[in-house]
mmCIF file of C-alpha atoms in Angstrom:
data_model
loop_
_atom_site.group_PDB
_atom_site.id
_atom_site.type_symbol
_atom_site.label_atom_id
_atom_site.label_comp_id
_atom_site.label_asym_id
_atom_site.label_seq_id
_atom_site.Cartn_x
_atom_site.Cartn_y
_atom_site.Cartn_z
ATOM 1 C CA MET Z 1 -2.135 27.686 -0.092
ATOM 2 C CA LYS Z 2 1.348 27.335 -1.445
ATOM 3 C CA GLY Z 3 3.094 24.449 0.178
ATOM 4 C CA ASN Z 4 6.723 23.548 0.884
ATOM 5 C CA GLU Z 5 8.352 22.521 -2.464
ATOM 6 C CA LYS Z 6 10.324 19.693 -0.700
ATOM 7 C CA LEU Z 7 7.109 18.251 0.959
ATOM 8 C CA ILE Z 8 5.365 18.342 -2.264
ATOM 9 C CA ALA Z 9 7.911 16.370 -4.028
ATOM 10 C CA VAL Z 10 7.870 13.904 -1.182
ATOM 11 C CA LEU Z 11 4.090 13.689 -1.483
ATOM 12 C CA ASN Z 12 4.594 12.758 -5.097
ATOM 13 C CA GLN Z 13 7.009 10.169 -4.223
ATOM 14 C CA LEU Z 14 4.454 8.697 -1.919
ATOM 15 C CA LEU Z 15 1.908 8.946 -4.651
ATOM 16 C CA ALA Z 16 4.171 6.907 -6.952
ATOM 17 C CA ASP Z 17 4.460 4.223 -4.326
ATOM 18 C CA GLU Z 18 0.699 4.211 -3.717
ATOM 19 C CA LEU Z 19 0.006 3.913 -7.632
ATOM 20 C CA SER Z 20 2.479 1.109 -7.947
ATOM 21 C CA ALA Z 21 0.939 -0.780 -4.826
ATOM 22 C CA ILE Z 22 -2.515 -0.634 -6.547
ATOM 23 C CA ASN Z 23 -1.066 -2.299 -9.708
ATOM 24 C CA GLN Z 24 0.743 -4.961 -7.553
ATOM 25 C CA TYR Z 25 -2.276 -5.680 -5.292
ATOM 26 C CA MET Z 26 -4.729 -5.832 -8.346
ATOM 27 C CA VAL Z 27 -2.450 -8.198 -10.227
ATOM 28 C CA HIS Z 28 -2.143 -10.334 -7.267
ATOM 29 C CA SER Z 29 -5.958 -10.227 -6.824
ATOM 30 C CA GLU Z 30 -6.661 -11.212 -10.304
ATOM 31 C CA MET Z 31 -4.009 -14.023 -10.090
ATOM 32 C CA CYS Z 32 -5.639 -15.347 -6.842
ATOM 33 C CA ASP Z 33 -9.171 -15.066 -8.461
ATOM 34 C CA ASP Z 34 -7.757 -17.159 -11.403
ATOM 35 C CA TRP Z 35 -6.436 -19.952 -9.303
ATOM 36 C CA GLY Z 36 -9.651 -20.199 -7.477
ATOM 37 C CA TYR Z 37 -8.644 -18.601 -4.134
ATOM 38 C CA ALA Z 38 -11.739 -16.251 -3.854
ATOM 39 C CA LYS Z 39 -10.853 -15.139 -0.217
ATOM 40 C CA LEU Z 40 -7.316 -14.137 -1.236
ATOM 41 C CA HIS Z 41 -8.745 -12.448 -4.343
ATOM 42 C CA LYS Z 42 -11.149 -10.301 -2.049
ATOM 43 C CA HIS Z 43 -8.353 -9.497 0.590
ATOM 44 C CA PHE Z 44 -5.909 -8.301 -2.235
ATOM 45 C CA GLU Z 45 -8.574 -6.322 -3.981
ATOM 46 C CA LYS Z 46 -9.611 -4.536 -0.705
ATOM 47 C CA ARG Z 47 -6.062 -3.702 -0.016
ATOM 48 C CA ALA Z 48 -5.921 -2.160 -3.703
ATOM 49 C CA ILE Z 49 -8.943 -0.048 -3.053
ATOM 50 C CA ASP Z 50 -7.306 1.021 0.224
ATOM 51 C CA GLU Z 51 -4.232 2.176 -1.736
ATOM 52 C CA MET Z 52 -6.507 4.027 -4.138
ATOM 53 C CA LYS Z 53 -7.861 5.967 -1.302
ATOM 54 C CA HIS Z 54 -4.551 6.949 -0.066
ATOM 55 C CA ALA Z 55 -3.520 7.955 -3.696
ATOM 56 C CA GLU Z 56 -6.813 10.211 -3.714
ATOM 57 C CA LYS Z 57 -5.905 11.912 -0.328
ATOM 58 C CA LEU Z 58 -2.387 12.579 -1.551
ATOM 59 C CA ILE Z 59 -3.607 13.962 -4.875
ATOM 60 C CA GLY Z 60 -6.034 16.171 -3.005
ATOM 61 C CA ARG Z 61 -3.205 17.442 -0.593
ATOM 62 C CA ILE Z 62 -0.826 17.971 -3.297
ATOM 63 C CA LEU Z 63 -3.362 20.256 -5.149
ATOM 64 C CA PHE Z 64 -4.300 22.001 -2.013
ATOM 65 C CA LEU Z 65 -0.544 22.763 -1.548
ATOM 66 C CA GLU Z 66 -0.437 24.331 -5.220
ATOM 67 C CA GLY Z 67 1.424 21.506 -6.341
ATOM 68 C CA ILE Z 68 1.143 19.176 -9.550
ATOM 69 C CA PRO Z 69 0.240 15.630 -8.909
ATOM 70 C CA ILE Z 70 2.482 13.200 -10.953
ATOM 71 C CA VAL Z 71 0.505 10.304 -11.701
ATOM 72 C CA SER Z 72 2.605 9.056 -14.704
ATOM 73 C CA GLU Z 73 5.461 7.610 -12.547
ATOM 74 C CA LEU Z 74 5.443 4.059 -11.145
ATOM 75 C CA LYS Z 75 8.061 2.330 -8.942
ATOM 76 C CA LYS Z 76 9.075 -1.139 -9.701
ATOM 77 C CA ILE Z 77 6.285 -3.619 -9.251
ATOM 78 C CA HIS Z 78 6.988 -7.037 -7.832
ATOM 79 C CA ILE Z 79 4.546 -9.716 -8.792
ATOM 80 C CA GLY Z 80 4.524 -12.935 -7.057
ATOM 81 C CA SER Z 81 4.396 -16.295 -9.004
ATOM 82 C CA ALA Z 82 2.786 -18.127 -6.009
ATOM 83 C CA VAL Z 83 0.823 -16.882 -3.044
ATOM 84 C CA ASP Z 84 3.617 -17.222 -0.626
ATOM 85 C CA LYS Z 85 5.839 -15.171 -2.911
ATOM 86 C CA GLN Z 86 2.880 -12.541 -3.407
ATOM 87 C CA LEU Z 87 2.747 -12.077 0.460
ATOM 88 C CA ALA Z 88 6.496 -11.756 0.684
ATOM 89 C CA ASN Z 89 6.500 -9.046 -2.131
ATOM 90 C CA ASP Z 90 3.561 -7.206 -0.519
ATOM 91 C CA ARG Z 91 5.350 -7.420 2.852
ATOM 92 C CA ALA Z 92 8.508 -5.790 1.170
ATOM 93 C CA ALA Z 93 6.275 -3.113 -0.303
ATOM 94 C CA GLU Z 94 4.477 -2.258 2.948
ATOM 95 C CA LEU Z 95 7.911 -1.918 4.905
ATOM 96 C CA GLY Z 96 9.076 0.587 2.302
ATOM 97 C CA ALA Z 97 5.887 2.371 2.607
ATOM 98 C CA ILE Z 98 6.027 2.589 6.396
ATOM 99 C CA ALA Z 99 9.452 3.771 6.292
ATOM 100 C CA ALA Z 100 8.674 6.397 3.564
ATOM 101 C CA TYR Z 101 5.609 7.687 5.511
ATOM 102 C CA ASN Z 102 7.533 7.928 8.898
ATOM 103 C CA ASP Z 103 10.164 10.104 6.976
ATOM 104 C CA ALA Z 104 7.464 12.258 5.290
ATOM 105 C CA ILE Z 105 5.742 12.795 8.732
ATOM 106 C CA VAL Z 106 9.094 14.086 10.144
ATOM 107 C CA LEU Z 107 9.626 16.359 7.199
ATOM 108 C CA ALA Z 108 5.878 17.701 7.524
ATOM 109 C CA GLY Z 109 6.667 18.638 11.173
ATOM 110 C CA GLU Z 110 9.919 20.231 10.104
ATOM 111 C CA VAL Z 111 8.332 22.638 7.745
ATOM 112 C CA LYS Z 112 5.499 23.106 10.156
ATOM 113 C CA ASP Z 113 2.700 21.659 8.002
ATOM 114 C CA TYR Z 114 0.698 19.945 10.706
ATOM 115 C CA ALA Z 115 -2.413 19.165 8.337
ATOM 116 C CA THR Z 116 -0.144 17.332 5.983
ATOM 117 C CA ARG Z 117 1.434 15.505 8.957
ATOM 118 C CA ASP Z 118 -1.910 14.437 10.256
ATOM 119 C CA LEU Z 119 -3.056 13.151 6.844
ATOM 120 C CA LEU Z 120 0.243 11.143 6.453
ATOM 121 C CA GLN Z 121 -0.251 9.752 9.937
ATOM 122 C CA GLY Z 122 -3.642 8.377 9.110
ATOM 123 C CA ILE Z 123 -2.316 6.786 5.871
ATOM 124 C CA LEU Z 124 0.649 5.414 7.999
ATOM 125 C CA ASN Z 125 -1.811 3.862 10.511
ATOM 126 C CA ASP Z 126 -3.540 2.110 7.451
ATOM 127 C CA GLU Z 127 -0.199 0.925 6.225
ATOM 128 C CA ASP Z 128 0.705 -0.608 9.571
ATOM 129 C CA ALA Z 129 -2.756 -2.433 9.475
ATOM 130 C CA HIS Z 130 -1.773 -3.775 6.046
ATOM 131 C CA MET Z 131 1.540 -4.980 7.428
ATOM 132 C CA ASP Z 132 -0.291 -6.710 10.223
ATOM 133 C CA GLY Z 133 -2.843 -8.507 7.845
ATOM 134 C CA ILE Z 134 0.062 -9.732 5.698
ATOM 135 C CA GLU Z 135 1.978 -10.902 8.546
ATOM 136 C CA ALA Z 136 -1.150 -12.656 10.006
ATOM 137 C CA LEU Z 137 -1.498 -14.587 6.579
ATOM 138 C CA GLN Z 138 2.215 -15.434 6.387
ATOM 139 C CA SER Z 139 1.909 -16.835 9.994
ATOM 140 C CA LYS Z 140 -1.095 -19.002 8.804
ATOM 141 C CA VAL Z 141 1.060 -20.178 5.955
ATOM 142 C CA GLU Z 142 3.841 -21.044 8.184
ATOM 143 C CA GLN Z 143 1.719 -22.814 10.861
ATOM 144 C CA MET Z 144 -0.428 -24.722 8.302
ATOM 145 C CA GLY Z 145 1.909 -25.091 5.226
ATOM 146 C CA LEU Z 146 1.137 -23.428 1.990
ATOM 147 C CA GLN Z 147 -1.194 -26.263 0.527
ATOM 148 C CA ILE Z 148 -3.508 -26.482 3.480
ATOM 149 C CA PHE Z 149 -3.749 -22.764 3.921
ATOM 150 C CA LEU Z 150 -4.733 -22.528 0.321
ATOM 151 C CA THR Z 151 -7.526 -24.836 0.735
ATOM 152 C CA THR Z 152 -8.966 -22.365 3.274
ATOM 153 C CA GLN Z 153 -8.924 -19.626 0.732
ATOM 154 C CA VAL Z 154 -11.544 -21.384 -1.550
ATOM 155 C CA GLU Z 155 -15.094 -20.131 -1.080
ATOM 156 C CA GLY Z 156 -17.549 -23.071 -1.384
#
């Protein structure tokens, strides 16, 4: 089924966002593993896997719409040098993703591609959950202080 060219372009922009997020979360995951924060390592790793699933869905939809998935473009990746900076960078990335998905959902409705709109809504729901998780961790850091919070992230 030939899809709307503008919508396919937006799907490729979202794909670039997801591919970038995968890299950012994987680096944060491995940094936390290196620092001995096993729980944070698993948290970031799971989020990277979620983003991989989003990328897979976007690629599938682009192909269905007879577009060409562009996987060679990444957005700027922001790696945090400490856990609190990682969380701040991840929150900023999720805010951008939420805004982009909301805009894409509007476009999909305008071009009457409701199946794409539904797919995007599902991904947006996941991004909202990611934001909730990040904000919960940031709240714990704020309430406990970074050092005490980090002691809760070591498995033992």
